[in-house]
Coordinates of C-alpha atoms in Angstrom, one line a residue:
M1 CA 121.5 133.0 78.6
T2 CA 119.9 129.9 79.3
M3 CA 119.6 127.8 82.3
R4 CA 123.1 125.9 82.3
L5 CA 123.7 122.1 83.1
S6 CA 125.9 123.5 86.4
L7 CA 123.2 125.2 88.1
I8 CA 122.2 120.9 88.8
A9 CA 125.9 120.6 90.5
G10 CA 125.3 122.4 93.8
C11 CA 127.8 124.2 96.6
A12 CA 129.0 122.5 99.4
L13 CA 128.9 125.9 101.3
L14 CA 126.6 129.3 100.7
A15 CA 130.8 130.9 101.1
A16 CA 132.3 128.7 98.5
C17 CA 130.4 130.3 96.1
S18 CA 130.0 133.7 97.0
P19 CA 132.4 137.2 96.4
G20 CA 131.7 137.1 100.5
G21 CA 132.5 134.6 102.4
G22 CA 133.5 137.4 105.3
N23 CA 136.2 138.8 103.4
T24 CA 136.1 141.8 104.7
K25 CA 137.8 144.0 101.6
Q26 CA 136.3 142.1 99.0
Q27 CA 132.9 143.2 100.8
A28 CA 134.8 146.4 100.5
D29 CA 134.5 146.4 97.1
M30 CA 131.1 145.2 96.8
T31 CA 128.3 148.4 96.4
T32 CA 124.5 147.9 97.9
G33 CA 121.1 148.0 96.1
A34 CA 119.5 151.1 96.8
A35 CA 116.2 147.9 97.6
V36 CA 117.4 144.5 99.5
Q37 CA 114.3 143.3 99.3
G38 CA 113.3 144.2 96.0
K39 CA 110.4 146.9 94.5
P40 CA 107.0 145.5 92.4
F41 CA 107.3 146.1 88.9
S42 CA 104.1 146.9 87.2
F43 CA 103.5 146.1 83.6
P44 CA 100.8 145.6 81.7
A45 CA 100.0 142.1 81.9
S46 CA 99.3 142.5 85.3
A47 CA 96.0 141.8 86.0
T48 CA 95.7 139.0 83.2
A49 CA 99.7 136.8 84.5
P50 CA 100.0 134.5 86.9
F51 CA 102.1 136.2 88.4
T52 CA 103.1 139.0 90.1
V53 CA 106.8 140.8 89.6
T54 CA 110.0 142.3 91.6
R55 CA 113.1 143.8 90.1
Y56 CA 116.1 143.6 91.7
G57 CA 118.7 146.0 90.9
S58 CA 120.5 148.4 88.2
F59 CA 122.5 147.2 84.9
D60 CA 123.6 149.2 82.1
N61 CA 123.2 147.7 78.9
P62 CA 123.1 144.2 79.7
F63 CA 123.5 140.4 78.0
S64 CA 123.0 137.8 79.9
L65 CA 122.2 136.7 83.0
T66 CA 123.6 133.5 84.1
F67 CA 123.2 131.9 88.2
L68 CA 125.6 130.3 90.7
P69 CA 124.7 127.4 92.3
D70 CA 124.3 129.6 95.8
G71 CA 121.4 131.7 93.8
S72 CA 124.0 134.7 93.4
A73 CA 124.5 135.7 89.4
L74 CA 126.3 136.8 87.1
V75 CA 125.4 140.1 84.7
T76 CA 127.5 140.8 81.5
E77 CA 126.8 144.7 80.7
K78 CA 127.9 144.8 77.1
P79 CA 130.3 148.2 77.7
G80 CA 132.3 145.9 78.8
A81 CA 131.6 145.1 82.6
L82 CA 129.9 142.2 85.4
K83 CA 128.4 142.0 87.9
W84 CA 128.2 139.9 90.8
W85 CA 124.6 140.1 92.3
H86 CA 123.9 139.2 95.4
P87 CA 120.5 137.9 96.7
D88 CA 121.2 140.7 99.8
G89 CA 121.4 143.4 97.3
S90 CA 124.8 144.1 97.6
V91 CA 126.7 143.6 93.6
A92 CA 130.3 142.9 93.5
D93 CA 132.7 144.2 89.6
V94 CA 134.6 141.4 88.6
A95 CA 137.9 142.3 87.6
G96 CA 140.0 140.4 84.8
V97 CA 136.9 140.3 81.8
P98 CA 138.8 141.2 78.7
K99 CA 138.8 144.8 77.0
V100 CA 135.8 144.2 73.9
A101 CA 134.6 146.4 71.6
Y102 CA 131.2 148.1 72.8
G103 CA 129.0 149.3 70.0
G104 CA 125.6 148.6 68.1
Q105 CA 124.5 144.8 69.2
G106 CA 128.4 144.2 70.0
G107 CA 129.9 143.9 73.3
L108 CA 130.3 141.4 76.2
L109 CA 127.9 139.4 75.3
D110 CA 126.7 135.7 77.0
I111 CA 129.0 133.9 80.4
A112 CA 127.6 130.6 81.0
L113 CA 129.1 128.1 83.8
A114 CA 131.4 125.1 83.2
P115 CA 129.2 122.0 83.6
D116 CA 131.6 121.3 86.4
F117 CA 132.0 124.6 87.4
A118 CA 131.3 123.4 91.1
T119 CA 135.3 121.7 91.0
S120 CA 136.3 123.8 88.5
R121 CA 135.2 127.1 88.9
T122 CA 135.2 127.9 85.2
V123 CA 133.1 130.3 83.1
Y124 CA 133.1 130.7 79.5
L125 CA 132.8 133.6 77.6
T126 CA 131.8 135.5 74.8
Y127 CA 132.3 138.6 73.0
A128 CA 133.3 141.0 70.1
E129 CA 136.5 141.2 70.3
P130 CA 138.6 144.4 68.7
R131 CA 141.1 143.1 65.9
P132 CA 143.6 144.8 63.4
N133 CA 140.6 144.9 60.9
G134 CA 137.4 145.3 62.8
R135 CA 135.3 143.2 65.2
S136 CA 134.4 139.6 65.7
L137 CA 133.1 136.7 67.5
A138 CA 135.5 135.6 70.6
L139 CA 134.8 133.0 72.8
A140 CA 137.2 132.5 76.6
K141 CA 137.2 130.7 78.8
A142 CA 138.5 131.6 82.7
T143 CA 138.3 130.6 85.7
L144 CA 136.0 132.5 89.0
P145 CA 138.5 132.3 92.2
Q146 CA 137.0 131.1 95.2
G147 CA 136.8 133.7 98.0
G148 CA 139.2 136.9 97.4
K149 CA 138.2 139.5 95.0
P150 CA 136.3 138.9 92.1
V151 CA 138.3 138.4 89.4
L152 CA 138.0 136.0 86.4
S153 CA 141.8 134.7 86.1
D154 CA 143.3 133.0 83.3
L155 CA 141.8 134.0 80.6
N156 CA 142.0 132.5 77.4
V157 CA 140.4 132.6 73.7
I158 CA 139.4 129.7 73.0
W159 CA 137.9 130.3 69.2
R160 CA 137.5 133.4 67.8
A161 CA 135.0 133.3 64.4
G162 CA 137.0 135.3 62.3
S163 CA 135.7 137.4 59.5
D164 CA 136.3 140.5 61.0
G165 CA 134.4 143.7 60.3
D166 CA 132.3 146.6 61.7
G167 CA 127.9 145.8 62.5
G168 CA 126.5 143.8 62.7
Q169 CA 124.8 141.2 64.9
F170 CA 127.2 138.6 66.8
G171 CA 124.8 136.2 67.9
G172 CA 127.8 134.6 70.6
V173 CA 125.1 132.1 73.3
I174 CA 126.2 129.1 74.7
A175 CA 125.1 125.8 75.6
F176 CA 126.1 123.2 76.7
A177 CA 125.2 119.5 75.7
P178 CA 123.3 117.2 78.1
D179 CA 126.5 115.0 78.9
G180 CA 128.6 118.1 79.4
R181 CA 131.5 118.0 76.6
T182 CA 130.6 119.9 74.3
L183 CA 129.4 122.9 73.5
F184 CA 127.2 124.5 71.5
L185 CA 127.7 128.4 70.1
S186 CA 125.3 130.5 68.6
T187 CA 127.1 132.8 65.3
G188 CA 125.1 135.7 63.8
E189 CA 125.8 136.4 60.3
R190 CA 126.7 140.1 61.5
M191 CA 123.7 141.3 58.5
R192 CA 125.6 140.3 55.5
K193 CA 123.2 137.9 54.3
T194 CA 125.3 135.2 52.0
P195 CA 128.1 134.2 54.5
A196 CA 125.3 132.3 56.3
Q197 CA 125.4 129.6 53.9
D198 CA 129.6 130.1 53.6
P199 CA 130.7 126.9 55.3
D200 CA 134.2 128.6 54.8
Q201 CA 132.8 131.3 57.7
A202 CA 131.7 131.0 60.9
I203 CA 129.2 133.6 61.1
G204 CA 125.2 132.4 60.5
K205 CA 125.6 129.1 62.3
I206 CA 125.8 127.2 65.3
I207 CA 129.3 125.9 66.2
H208 CA 129.5 122.6 68.0
L209 CA 133.3 122.8 70.0
T210 CA 134.4 120.7 72.1
L211 CA 135.8 122.3 76.2
D212 CA 138.4 123.3 74.9
G213 CA 137.1 125.4 71.6
K214 CA 138.4 122.0 69.2
P215 CA 136.0 120.9 66.8
A216 CA 133.9 118.3 68.2
P217 CA 134.8 114.9 66.7
D218 CA 131.3 114.3 65.7
N219 CA 130.7 117.7 63.4
P220 CA 129.0 116.3 59.5
M221 CA 132.1 118.2 58.1
V222 CA 135.1 117.7 60.9
A223 CA 136.7 115.9 58.0
Q224 CA 137.2 118.6 55.5
G225 CA 138.9 120.8 58.2
G226 CA 139.1 124.3 58.9
M227 CA 136.0 126.3 60.0
R228 CA 134.1 123.7 58.2
A229 CA 135.2 121.2 60.6
D230 CA 133.3 123.8 63.5
I231 CA 129.7 124.5 61.6
W232 CA 127.1 121.9 62.7
T233 CA 124.3 123.7 60.9
L234 CA 124.4 126.8 58.8
G235 CA 121.7 129.6 57.3
H236 CA 121.8 131.3 60.2
R237 CA 120.2 135.5 60.8
N238 CA 120.4 135.8 64.5
P239 CA 120.2 134.0 66.9
Y240 CA 119.7 134.8 71.0
G241 CA 118.9 131.7 72.2
L242 CA 119.6 128.1 72.5
A243 CA 118.7 125.8 75.0
F244 CA 118.5 122.0 75.3
D245 CA 115.1 120.4 76.7
K246 CA 115.2 117.3 78.7
A247 CA 114.4 115.3 76.5
G248 CA 118.0 116.3 74.7
N249 CA 116.4 118.4 72.1
L250 CA 118.4 121.9 71.0
W251 CA 115.6 124.5 70.2
E252 CA 116.9 127.7 69.1
I253 CA 115.3 130.9 68.5
E254 CA 116.8 134.1 66.1
M255 CA 115.5 137.3 64.7
G256 CA 114.1 137.8 61.7
P257 CA 114.5 141.0 58.6
K258 CA 111.2 142.5 59.1
G259 CA 109.1 139.6 59.9
G260 CA 109.7 135.8 60.2
D261 CA 111.4 135.2 63.9
E262 CA 111.6 131.6 64.6
L263 CA 112.0 129.0 66.4
N264 CA 114.0 126.3 65.1
L265 CA 114.6 122.3 66.1
I266 CA 119.2 122.3 66.2
L267 CA 119.3 119.3 64.0
K268 CA 122.4 118.3 62.6
G269 CA 123.9 118.9 59.6
K270 CA 120.8 121.0 58.3
N271 CA 120.8 124.0 56.3
Y272 CA 117.4 127.1 58.0
G273 CA 118.2 128.8 54.7
W274 CA 118.8 132.4 55.8
P275 CA 118.7 134.7 53.0
V276 CA 117.4 132.3 50.5
V277 CA 114.4 132.1 53.0
S278 CA 112.6 133.9 55.4
N279 CA 108.9 134.0 56.9
G280 CA 109.6 137.7 56.5
D281 CA 110.3 140.7 53.8
N282 CA 113.1 142.6 53.4
Y283 CA 113.7 146.0 55.5
D284 CA 112.2 148.1 52.0
G285 CA 109.7 145.4 51.8
S286 CA 111.0 144.0 49.1
P287 CA 109.2 139.8 49.3
I288 CA 111.9 137.1 50.6
P289 CA 111.1 133.6 49.6
D290 CA 109.0 131.6 52.4
H291 CA 110.2 128.2 53.2
D292 CA 107.6 126.1 51.5
T293 CA 109.1 127.7 48.4
H294 CA 112.2 125.1 48.8
P295 CA 112.1 122.6 51.1
Q296 CA 115.6 121.9 51.2
F297 CA 115.8 123.9 54.1
E298 CA 114.9 122.9 57.0
A299 CA 111.6 125.1 58.5
P300 CA 110.9 126.6 61.8
K301 CA 108.8 125.1 64.4
L302 CA 107.1 128.3 64.1
W303 CA 107.4 131.6 62.9
W304 CA 106.3 135.3 63.9
N305 CA 105.1 138.3 62.0
P306 CA 105.4 140.8 63.3
S307 CA 108.7 140.5 64.5
I308 CA 108.7 140.1 68.4
S309 CA 112.5 140.4 68.1
P310 CA 113.3 137.0 70.2
A311 CA 116.3 137.2 73.1
G312 CA 116.7 134.6 76.3
L313 CA 115.0 130.9 75.7
V314 CA 115.5 128.4 78.4
I315 CA 113.4 125.3 78.5
Y316 CA 111.0 125.5 82.5
S317 CA 111.8 122.4 85.2
G318 CA 110.8 124.4 88.1
R319 CA 108.2 123.6 90.5
D320 CA 106.8 127.5 90.5
F321 CA 105.1 126.8 87.7
P322 CA 104.4 123.4 87.4
Q323 CA 101.5 123.8 84.5
W324 CA 105.1 125.4 82.4
D325 CA 107.1 122.2 82.7
G326 CA 108.8 121.4 80.2
S327 CA 108.1 124.8 77.9
A328 CA 110.3 127.4 76.4
L329 CA 110.2 130.7 77.6
M330 CA 111.8 133.5 75.8
G331 CA 112.1 137.0 75.7
A332 CA 110.8 139.6 73.7
L333 CA 112.8 143.0 72.8
S334 CA 110.9 144.2 69.7
G335 CA 108.1 142.7 71.1
Q336 CA 108.0 143.4 75.0
A337 CA 107.2 140.3 76.5
L338 CA 108.1 137.3 78.4
V339 CA 106.8 134.0 75.8
R340 CA 105.7 131.2 76.2
V341 CA 105.9 128.1 73.8
A342 CA 104.3 124.8 74.8
L343 CA 106.9 121.7 73.6
N344 CA 105.5 118.4 72.7
G345 CA 108.6 115.8 71.8
T346 CA 109.9 117.6 68.2
Q347 CA 106.2 119.9 68.1
A348 CA 105.9 123.5 69.2
A349 CA 102.7 125.2 69.8
K350 CA 102.6 129.5 71.0
A351 CA 101.0 129.1 74.1
D352 CA 100.9 132.1 76.2
R353 CA 102.2 135.9 75.5
W354 CA 102.4 138.4 78.6
D355 CA 102.8 142.2 77.7
M356 CA 106.4 143.2 79.8
G357 CA 106.0 146.9 78.7
A358 CA 109.9 146.5 78.9
R359 CA 112.7 144.9 76.3
I360 CA 113.2 142.0 77.6
R361 CA 116.5 140.4 76.9
D362 CA 117.2 137.7 79.3
V363 CA 115.4 134.6 80.7
A364 CA 117.0 132.4 83.3
Q365 CA 116.1 130.1 85.9
A366 CA 118.0 130.0 89.4
P367 CA 118.8 126.9 91.1
D368 CA 115.8 126.9 93.3
G369 CA 113.3 126.7 90.6
S370 CA 113.0 130.8 90.0
I371 CA 112.1 132.1 87.2
W372 CA 114.0 135.6 86.7
L373 CA 114.4 138.2 83.4
L374 CA 116.6 140.6 82.2
Q375 CA 115.5 143.8 81.0
D376 CA 117.3 146.1 78.3
G377 CA 118.7 149.6 77.9
D378 CA 121.4 151.7 80.5
D379 CA 118.9 151.5 83.7
A380 CA 117.8 147.6 83.2
G381 CA 117.0 145.2 86.2
M382 CA 117.3 141.7 87.6
L383 CA 112.9 141.0 87.8
K384 CA 111.3 137.8 89.5
L385 CA 108.7 136.2 89.0
T386 CA 106.4 134.8 91.6
P387 CA 103.2 132.6 91.6
K388 CA 99.8 134.8 92.3
Q389 CA 98.3 132.8 95.2
K390 CA 95.3 131.6 94.9
P391 CA 92.0 133.3 95.5

């Protein structure tokens, strides 16, 4: 759901990263969008926003948008389909996707390119996996071969959250460490509250793994083994955004209950307090102690009341909007907005909020530095932001 490190590594040829490559059979497996060049998208803040918006494609309840080095993009749909979108308007179905347990907030979730994708063609994906006693968050890796019919091959589940059951928010967002050697994974607490504080359960955590799904050797509880060995931080609710800034700081966004959505700086071994503390209230209106009442917990850098339901996070580094360099950009679902947060080292300040008139599920930066948003819902599009021409 963020700009991946692998986007920096280019491809030698466009055909090498594209499912087209002149393959006639493969082209027959594609459908062509109604508007190859896209169409203008009207949004409430159009008069004051520093950008215009163009919509591309149509997707069924998408969750994640990830660009390949050639400018094409992979889009996951929660019902279980993986789409490969191309700038010419064509969209291909990618075969080999694992069976998912779709419903509520579960289904096919994030997809991310491995740091060495240009040579390995490895992708990582998360999803709600059907289990004998319900469903669980799973992390898998697979290969997306060059040329031929687009298909995931050699798919292998490398990590499971366990704590099987029904309902709740899964999290499932992937971010690779700046050195490309490990990955971080957000897990939702499935609306069960107390497991977020249980070090023997993986839900409600930020998990830190090797690229093969093993505990990262520098994890704070790695010597204790079991699920504890995988945990980087705990006490999270519904984390739907995870991204590194240029200095190597890891930022996370998560949904609070009734209010109290958070932007957190993720620090090794810290406990972020859920469900003991929150800057929001329970859904029935009963209060939850604020963070400042329990200083043993790490407090958020920013929070939102009322809720905006943050989803999708990228730390901007492109040239289209130089005034946003180093800023955090996030989508808002219930807030129907694009939100910008100014980052200064380990500090953060609310900067801009543009009303998009649509639920924004993900934010991504393409290899050319352009910013794209992913709408949420049954007929959701990709929205490209283009700087307005100066008068």
